[in-house]
CSV table of C-alpha atoms and ligand atoms in Angstrom, one decimal:
chain,number,residue,atom,x,y,z
Z,130,MET,CA,36.9,144.6,40.2
Z,131,THR,CA,37.3,148.2,39.0
Z,132,VAL,CA,39.7,150.5,40.8
Z,133,THR,CA,39.2,154.2,40.1
Z,134,THR,CA,41.4,157.2,40.8
Z,135,SER,CA,39.9,160.5,41.6
Z,136,SER,CA,41.0,163.3,39.2
Z,137,THR,CA,40.2,166.9,39.0
Z,138,SER,CA,41.0,168.9,35.9
Z,139,THR,CA,42.5,172.3,36.0
Z,140,THR,CA,39.1,173.6,35.2
Z,141,GLY,CA,37.8,172.2,38.4
Z,142,VAL,CA,35.9,169.3,36.9
Z,143,THR,CA,36.2,166.2,39.0
Z,144,GLY,CA,35.8,162.7,37.6
Z,145,THR,CA,37.0,159.1,37.9
Z,146,THR,CA,39.3,157.2,35.5
Z,147,ALA,CA,39.8,153.5,35.7
Z,148,VAL,CA,43.4,152.3,36.4
Z,149,PRO,CA,44.6,150.3,33.4
Z,150,GLY,CA,44.4,146.6,33.8
Z,151,THR,CA,42.0,146.7,36.7
Z,152,THR,CA,38.7,146.7,34.8
Z,153,GLY,CA,36.7,143.5,34.3
Z,154,SER,CA,35.4,144.7,31.0
Z,155,GLY,CA,35.7,147.6,28.6
Z,156,ALA,CA,38.4,147.9,26.0
Z,157,ALA,CA,39.6,151.3,26.8
Z,158,GLY,CA,39.8,150.7,30.6
Z,159,VAL,CA,37.8,153.9,31.3
Z,160,THR,CA,34.7,154.0,33.4
Z,161,PRO,CA,32.1,156.7,33.0
Z,162,ALA,CA,32.8,159.8,35.1
Z,163,ALA,CA,31.3,159.7,38.6
Z,164,PRO,CA,32.4,162.5,41.0
Z,165,THR,CA,34.0,161.0,44.1
Z,166,GLY,CA,37.2,162.6,45.0
Z,167,PRO,CA,37.8,166.0,46.7
Z,168,ALA,CA,38.1,169.0,44.3
Z,169,VAL,CA,40.9,170.3,46.5
Z,170,PRO,CA,43.7,168.0,47.7
Z,171,ALA,CA,43.7,167.2,51.4
Z,172,GLY,CA,45.8,169.8,53.2
Z,173,GLY,CA,44.7,172.6,50.9
Z,174,GLY,CA,46.5,173.7,47.7
Z,175,SER,CA,45.2,174.1,44.2
Z,176,THR,CA,43.4,171.6,42.1
Z,177,THR,CA,45.2,168.8,40.2
Z,178,ASP,CA,44.4,167.0,37.0
Z,179,ARG,CA,45.3,163.6,35.8
Z,180,THR,CA,49.0,164.7,35.5
Z,181,GLY,CA,49.3,165.6,39.2
Z,182,ALA,CA,50.2,169.1,38.2
Z,183,ARG,CA,48.9,172.1,40.1
Z,184,THR,CA,48.9,174.6,37.3
Z,185,PRO,CA,47.5,174.4,33.7
Z,186,ALA,CA,51.0,175.2,32.4
Z,187,ALA,CA,52.6,172.3,34.2
Z,188,ALA,CA,49.7,170.0,33.1
Z,189,GLY,CA,50.3,171.0,29.5
Z,190,GLU,CA,54.0,170.4,29.7
Z,191,ILE,CA,53.5,167.0,31.4
Z,192,GLY,CA,50.9,166.0,28.9
Z,193,ASP,CA,53.3,166.8,26.0
Z,194,ALA,CA,56.1,165.0,27.7
Z,195,ARG,CA,53.9,161.9,28.3
Z,196,ARG,CA,53.1,161.7,24.7
Z,197,LEU,CA,56.8,161.6,24.0
Z,198,ILE,CA,57.3,158.9,26.5
Z,199,ASP,CA,54.4,156.9,25.1
Z,200,ASP,CA,56.1,157.1,21.7
Z,201,LEU,CA,59.5,156.1,23.1
Z,202,ASP,CA,57.9,153.2,24.9
Z,203,GLU,CA,56.3,152.0,21.7
Z,204,ARG,CA,59.6,152.1,19.9
Z,205,ILE,CA,61.4,150.4,22.8
Z,206,ILE,CA,58.8,147.6,22.7
Z,207,GLY,CA,59.4,147.3,18.9
Z,208,LEU,CA,63.1,147.0,19.5
Z,209,ILE,CA,62.7,144.4,22.2
Z,210,ARG,CA,60.5,142.4,19.9
Z,211,GLU,CA,63.2,142.7,17.2
Z,212,ARG,CA,65.9,141.6,19.7
Z,213,MET,CA,63.8,138.6,20.6
Z,214,GLU,CA,63.6,137.5,17.0
Z,215,VAL,CA,67.4,137.8,16.5
Z,216,SER,CA,68.0,136.0,19.7
Z,217,ASP,CA,65.7,133.2,18.6
Z,218,ARG,CA,67.5,133.0,15.3
Z,219,ILE,CA,70.9,132.6,17.1
Z,220,GLN,CA,69.6,129.9,19.4
Z,221,ARG,CA,68.0,127.9,16.6
Z,222,ALA,CA,71.3,128.0,14.7
Z,223,ARG,CA,73.2,126.8,17.7
Z,224,ILE,CA,70.8,124.1,18.6
Z,225,ALA,CA,70.5,122.9,15.0
Z,226,SER,CA,74.4,122.6,15.0
Z,227,GLY,CA,74.2,120.4,18.1
Z,228,GLY,CA,74.9,123.1,20.7
Z,229,ARG,CA,72.9,124.3,23.7
Z,230,ARG,CA,70.2,127.0,23.8
Z,231,VAL,CA,72.0,129.0,26.4
Z,232,HIS,CA,75.5,130.5,26.1
Z,233,LEU,CA,76.5,131.7,29.5
Z,234,ALA,CA,79.7,133.5,28.5
Z,235,ARG,CA,77.7,135.6,26.0
Z,236,GLU,CA,75.1,136.3,28.6
Z,237,MET,CA,77.8,137.7,31.0
Z,238,GLU,CA,78.9,140.1,28.2
Z,239,VAL,CA,75.3,141.3,27.7
Z,240,LEU,CA,74.8,141.8,31.4
Z,241,ARG,CA,78.1,143.7,31.8
Z,242,HIS,CA,77.2,145.9,28.8
Z,243,TYR,CA,73.9,147.0,30.3
Z,244,GLY,CA,75.4,147.2,33.8
Z,245,ASP,CA,78.2,149.5,32.6
Z,246,ALA,CA,75.8,151.7,30.8
Z,247,LEU,CA,72.9,151.9,33.3
Z,248,GLY,CA,74.1,150.5,36.6
Z,249,ARG,CA,72.4,147.8,38.6
Z,250,PRO,CA,68.9,148.5,37.1
Z,251,GLY,CA,70.6,148.0,33.7
Z,252,THR,CA,71.8,144.6,34.8
Z,253,ASP,CA,68.2,143.8,35.9
Z,254,LEU,CA,66.9,145.0,32.5
Z,255,ALA,CA,69.5,142.8,30.7
Z,256,MET,CA,68.3,139.8,32.8
Z,257,THR,CA,64.7,140.5,31.6
Z,258,LEU,CA,65.8,140.9,28.0
Z,259,LEU,CA,67.7,137.6,28.1
Z,260,GLU,CA,64.7,135.9,29.6
Z,261,LEU,CA,62.4,137.3,26.9
Z,262,GLY,CA,64.9,136.0,24.3
Z,263,ARG,CA,65.5,132.4,25.6
Z,264,GLY,CA,62.9,131.9,28.4
Z,265,ARG,CA,63.5,131.1,32.0
Z,266,ILE,CA,66.5,129.0,33.0
Q,301,PRE,O1,74.3,135.6,21.7
Q,301,PRE,C1,73.8,134.4,21.7
Q,301,PRE,O2,74.5,133.4,21.6
Q,301,PRE,C2,72.4,134.2,22.0
Q,301,PRE,O3,71.9,133.1,22.0
Q,301,PRE,C3,71.5,135.4,22.3
Q,301,PRE,C4,71.3,135.5,23.8
Q,301,PRE,C5,70.7,137.0,23.9
Q,301,PRE,O4,69.4,137.1,23.9
Q,301,PRE,O5,71.4,137.9,24.0
Q,301,PRE,C6,70.3,134.5,24.2
Q,301,PRE,C7,70.7,133.4,24.8
Q,301,PRE,C8,72.1,133.1,25.1
Q,301,PRE,O6,72.2,132.4,26.4
Q,301,PRE,C9,72.9,134.3,25.1
Q,301,PRE,C10,72.5,135.4,24.5
């Protein structure tokens, strides 16, 4: 199944773009443009492009900021992978010494660290990082 979203550039050109992960084939997840959506949002107003902006200036700013976010996300993913490797190394050492994979007291420290820094979503993030490191328990 392919889900498409309607988009209209600030130049008024309307097309469709596949939502990532919803295409059955195609590496880039992009389907050929086929005009479907309205050129003007329901309820009036100016045109929007794929950023949701209503002006070219805002679209440019959002596009620039999204590139920064994509770069940050790539670095975050790299750090997460690095964390997983270090976590695996610790667990192997503990298991080889006769200990258990999981060390709950340490997990509490990690959860508190993220919770103190980022609040409840930080605790959730730490739970995910721990799961990535040692699997589900
Ligand atoms: O610090 C440890 O002892 C680890 O094994 C690493 C780690 C983690 O990913 O932070 C993973 C599993 C443990 O249950 C606790 C923490």
